[in-house]
Short mmCIF file of C-alpha atoms and ligand atoms in Angstrom, two decimals:
data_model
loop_
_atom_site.label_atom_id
_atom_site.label_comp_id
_atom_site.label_asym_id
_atom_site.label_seq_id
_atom_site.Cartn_x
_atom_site.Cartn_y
_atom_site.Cartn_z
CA UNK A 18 0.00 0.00 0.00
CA UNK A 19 1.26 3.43 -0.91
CA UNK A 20 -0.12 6.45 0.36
CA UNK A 21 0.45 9.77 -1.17
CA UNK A 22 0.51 12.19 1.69
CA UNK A 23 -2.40 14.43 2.07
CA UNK A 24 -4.90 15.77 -0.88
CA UNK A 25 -5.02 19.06 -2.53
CA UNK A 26 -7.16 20.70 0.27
CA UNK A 27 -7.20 19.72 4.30
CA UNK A 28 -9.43 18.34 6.39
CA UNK A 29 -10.32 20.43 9.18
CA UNK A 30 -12.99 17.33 10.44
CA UNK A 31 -11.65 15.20 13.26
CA UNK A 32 -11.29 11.69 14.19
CA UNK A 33 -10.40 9.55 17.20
CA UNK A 34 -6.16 9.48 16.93
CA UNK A 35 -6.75 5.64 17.68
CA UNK A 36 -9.70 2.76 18.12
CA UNK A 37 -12.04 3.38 21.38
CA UNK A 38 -10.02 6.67 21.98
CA UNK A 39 -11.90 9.66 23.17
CA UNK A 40 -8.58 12.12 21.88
CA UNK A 41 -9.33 13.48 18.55
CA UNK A 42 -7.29 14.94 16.15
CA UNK A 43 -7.01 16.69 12.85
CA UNK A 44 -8.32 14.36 9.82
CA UNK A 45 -5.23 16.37 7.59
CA UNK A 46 -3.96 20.18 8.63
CA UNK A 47 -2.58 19.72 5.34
CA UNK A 48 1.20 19.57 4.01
CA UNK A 49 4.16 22.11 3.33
CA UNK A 50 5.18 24.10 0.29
CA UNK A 51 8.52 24.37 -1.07
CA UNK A 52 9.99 27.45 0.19
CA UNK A 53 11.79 27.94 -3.41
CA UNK A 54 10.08 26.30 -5.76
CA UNK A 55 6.31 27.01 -4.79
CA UNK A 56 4.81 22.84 -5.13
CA UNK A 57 2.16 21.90 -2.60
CA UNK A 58 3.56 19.18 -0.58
CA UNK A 59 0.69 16.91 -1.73
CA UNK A 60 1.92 16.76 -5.52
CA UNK A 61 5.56 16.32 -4.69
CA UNK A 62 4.06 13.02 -2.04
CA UNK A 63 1.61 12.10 -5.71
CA UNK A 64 4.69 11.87 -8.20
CA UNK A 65 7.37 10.44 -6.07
CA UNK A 66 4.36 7.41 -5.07
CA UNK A 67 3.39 7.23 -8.50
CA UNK A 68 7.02 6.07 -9.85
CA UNK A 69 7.51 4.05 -6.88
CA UNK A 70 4.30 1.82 -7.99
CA UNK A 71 5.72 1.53 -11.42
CA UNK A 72 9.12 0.27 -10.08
CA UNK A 73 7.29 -1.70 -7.57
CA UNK A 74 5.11 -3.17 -10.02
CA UNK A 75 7.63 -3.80 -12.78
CA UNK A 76 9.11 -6.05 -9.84
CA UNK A 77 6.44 -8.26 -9.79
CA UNK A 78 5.03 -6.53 -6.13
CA UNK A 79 1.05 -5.85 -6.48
CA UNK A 80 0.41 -1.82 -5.29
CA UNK A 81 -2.64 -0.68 -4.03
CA UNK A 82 -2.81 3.28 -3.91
CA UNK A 83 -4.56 5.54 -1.40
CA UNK A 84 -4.89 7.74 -4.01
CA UNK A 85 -3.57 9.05 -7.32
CA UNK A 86 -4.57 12.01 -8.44
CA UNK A 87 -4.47 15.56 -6.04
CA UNK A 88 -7.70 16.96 -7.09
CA UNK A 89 -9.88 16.94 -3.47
CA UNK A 90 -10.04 16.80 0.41
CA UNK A 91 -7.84 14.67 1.76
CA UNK A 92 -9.56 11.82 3.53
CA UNK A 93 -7.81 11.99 6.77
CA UNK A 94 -5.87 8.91 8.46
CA UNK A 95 -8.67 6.62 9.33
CA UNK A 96 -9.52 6.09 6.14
CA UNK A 97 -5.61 5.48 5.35
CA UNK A 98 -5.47 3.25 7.52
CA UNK A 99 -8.11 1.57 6.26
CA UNK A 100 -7.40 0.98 2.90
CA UNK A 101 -4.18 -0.49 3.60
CA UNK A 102 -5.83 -2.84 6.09
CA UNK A 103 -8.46 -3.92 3.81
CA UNK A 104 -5.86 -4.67 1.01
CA UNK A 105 -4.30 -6.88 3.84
CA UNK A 106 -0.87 -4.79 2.92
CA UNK A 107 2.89 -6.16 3.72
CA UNK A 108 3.71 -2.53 3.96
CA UNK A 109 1.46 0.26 4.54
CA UNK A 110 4.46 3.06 3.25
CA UNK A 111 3.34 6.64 3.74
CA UNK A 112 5.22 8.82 1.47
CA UNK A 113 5.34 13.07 2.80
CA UNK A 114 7.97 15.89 2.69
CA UNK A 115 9.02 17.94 6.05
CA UNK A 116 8.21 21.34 6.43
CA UNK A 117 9.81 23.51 9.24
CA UNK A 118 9.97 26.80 11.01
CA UNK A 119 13.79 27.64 10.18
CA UNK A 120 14.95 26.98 6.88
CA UNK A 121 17.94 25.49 8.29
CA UNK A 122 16.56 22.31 8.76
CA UNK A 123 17.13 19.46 6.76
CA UNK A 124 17.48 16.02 6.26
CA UNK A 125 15.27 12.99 5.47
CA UNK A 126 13.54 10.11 8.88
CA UNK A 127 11.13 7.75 8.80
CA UNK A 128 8.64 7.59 11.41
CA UNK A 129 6.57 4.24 12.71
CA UNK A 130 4.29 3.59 15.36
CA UNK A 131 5.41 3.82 19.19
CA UNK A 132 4.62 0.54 21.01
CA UNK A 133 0.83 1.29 22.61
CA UNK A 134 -0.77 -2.15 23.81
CA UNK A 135 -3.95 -2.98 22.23
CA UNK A 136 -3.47 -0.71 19.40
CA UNK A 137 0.66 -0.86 17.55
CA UNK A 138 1.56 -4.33 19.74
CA UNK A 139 1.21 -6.54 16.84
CA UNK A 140 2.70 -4.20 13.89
CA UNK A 141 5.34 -2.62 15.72
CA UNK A 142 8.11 -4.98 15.70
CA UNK A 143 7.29 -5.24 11.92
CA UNK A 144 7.43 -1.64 11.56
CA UNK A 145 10.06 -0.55 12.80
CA UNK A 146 12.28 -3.25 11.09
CA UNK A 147 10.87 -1.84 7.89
CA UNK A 148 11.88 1.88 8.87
CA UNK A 149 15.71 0.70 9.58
CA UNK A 150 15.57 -0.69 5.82
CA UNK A 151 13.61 2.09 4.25
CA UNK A 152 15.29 4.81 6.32
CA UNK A 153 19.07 3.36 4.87
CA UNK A 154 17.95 2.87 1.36
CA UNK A 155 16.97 6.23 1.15
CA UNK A 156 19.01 8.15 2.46
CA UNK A 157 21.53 6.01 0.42
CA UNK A 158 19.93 7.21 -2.76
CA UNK A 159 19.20 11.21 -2.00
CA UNK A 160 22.52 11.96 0.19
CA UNK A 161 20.53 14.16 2.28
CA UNK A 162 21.56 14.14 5.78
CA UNK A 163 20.11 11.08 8.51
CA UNK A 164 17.50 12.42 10.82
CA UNK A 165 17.40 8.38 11.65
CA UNK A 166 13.99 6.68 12.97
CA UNK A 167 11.74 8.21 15.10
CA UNK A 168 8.79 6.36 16.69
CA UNK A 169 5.26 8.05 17.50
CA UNK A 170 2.35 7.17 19.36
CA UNK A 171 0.16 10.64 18.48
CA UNK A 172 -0.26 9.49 14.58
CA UNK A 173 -3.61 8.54 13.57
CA UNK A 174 -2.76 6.66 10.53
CA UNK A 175 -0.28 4.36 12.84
CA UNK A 176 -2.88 3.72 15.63
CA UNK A 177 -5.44 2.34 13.12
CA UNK A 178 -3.15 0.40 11.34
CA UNK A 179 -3.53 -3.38 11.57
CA UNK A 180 -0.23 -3.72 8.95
CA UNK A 181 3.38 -2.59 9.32
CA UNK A 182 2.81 0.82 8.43
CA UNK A 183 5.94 3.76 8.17
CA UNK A 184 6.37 7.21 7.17
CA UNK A 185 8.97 8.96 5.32
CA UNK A 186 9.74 12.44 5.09
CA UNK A 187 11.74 12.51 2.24
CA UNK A 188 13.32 15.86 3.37
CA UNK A 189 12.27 19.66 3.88
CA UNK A 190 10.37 21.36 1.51
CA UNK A 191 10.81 24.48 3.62
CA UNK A 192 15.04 24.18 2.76
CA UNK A 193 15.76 25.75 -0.28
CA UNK A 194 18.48 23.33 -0.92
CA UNK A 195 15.97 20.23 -0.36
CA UNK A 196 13.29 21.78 -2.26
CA UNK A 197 15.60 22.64 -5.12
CA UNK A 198 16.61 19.13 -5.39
CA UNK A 199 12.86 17.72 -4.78
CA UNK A 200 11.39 19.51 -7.66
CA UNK A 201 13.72 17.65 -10.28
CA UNK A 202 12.83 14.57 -12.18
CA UNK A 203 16.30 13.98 -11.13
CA UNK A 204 15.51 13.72 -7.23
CA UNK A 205 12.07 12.69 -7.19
CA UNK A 206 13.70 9.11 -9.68
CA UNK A 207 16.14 8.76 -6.24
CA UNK A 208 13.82 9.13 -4.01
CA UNK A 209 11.83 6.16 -5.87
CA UNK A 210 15.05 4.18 -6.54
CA UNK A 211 15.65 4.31 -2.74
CA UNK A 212 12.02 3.70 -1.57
CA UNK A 213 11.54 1.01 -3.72
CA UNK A 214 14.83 -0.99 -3.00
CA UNK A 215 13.93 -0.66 1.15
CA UNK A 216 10.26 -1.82 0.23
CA UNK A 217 11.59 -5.02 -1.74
CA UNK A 218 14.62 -5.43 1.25
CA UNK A 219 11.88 -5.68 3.69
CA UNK A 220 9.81 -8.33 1.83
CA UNK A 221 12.65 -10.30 1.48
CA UNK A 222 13.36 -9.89 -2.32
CA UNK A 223 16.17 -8.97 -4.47
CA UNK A 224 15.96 -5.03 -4.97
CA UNK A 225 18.05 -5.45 -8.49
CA UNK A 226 15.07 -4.61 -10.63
CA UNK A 227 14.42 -1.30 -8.96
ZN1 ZN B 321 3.08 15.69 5.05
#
């Protein structure tokens, strides 16, 4: 399962940040912009999901997509989480950009879900084996710097999730160096090379035909 961070408008609705929970949250506050180059975070998440399918697919891996164009309201992470159950995914790989504050900041993580009994105890073993593959592959293939793993209990889209599920923040959108390099064919084909190979690592298969 691949799911294109956010949709070309938030979702100011919001949901229960896990099952039973009386805490609710946000469906989607919606993404960054590129501090340089001006592209919504959404479409940058969209075109750097859409190659990984192809490379994915061309491996002989079946994709299911959250979604594929950026044309509405995003659907918030309950839904996400969802889809990627109901597919029955090996992966449920959550593809977003960083945005920050100061411009200084850079870098690419992955996130996965913190350990919370009766809601991330039976994917977060899973997970976080697949963020220490992901997480090496790409920053292997972009050379931006390693922000390393970081594990979170206060994301919807985890807490839902009855599938390994990660997310990786490719780098900052809001660093005109990033950005630069993000809005290239150039960058966005890494970024894919790299997400790709980690995805096939983790399922045990040869990542040659990435
Ligand atoms: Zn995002």
């Amino acid at each position: 399962m691949i799911d294109p961070g956010h949709d070309l408008r938030a979702n100011l609705q919001t949901e229960p940040i896990g099952p039973g929970s009386s805490t609710l949250k946000i469906k989607d506050g919606g993404g960054t912009r590129g501090v340089v180059s001006g592209t919504i975070e959404a479409e940058l998440n969209l075109a750097i999901s859409l190659h990984v399918r192809a490379l994915l697919e061309q491996s002989g891996i079946r994709v299911v997509m959250t979604r594929s164009r950026t044309a509405g309201t995003s659907m918030g992470n309950i839904a996400r989480a969802g889809i990627a159950n109901r597919a029955g995914a090996a992966l449920f790989l959550r593809i977003h950009a960083d945005g920050s504050m100061s411009h200084a900041s850079r870098g690419t993580h992955t996130l996965y879900p913190a350990l919370h009994a009766g809601w991330t105890d039976d994917i977060y073993a899973r997970s976080e084996a697949a963020a220490k593959i992901v997480q090496a592959e790409l920053v292997g293939a972009l050379g931006f710097p390693d922000r390393g793993l970081q594990a979170r209990s206060d994301f919807t889209g985890f807490n839902w999730a009855d599938v390994p599920a990660i997310l990786v923040e490719v780098g900052f959108m809001t660093n005109p160096i990033e950005d630069r390099a993000l809005a290239t064919d150039a960058y966005r084909t890494r970024a894919a090379h790299g997400l790709c190979r980690g995805v096939l690592l983790f399922l045990r298969r040869s990542p040659s035909r990435c």
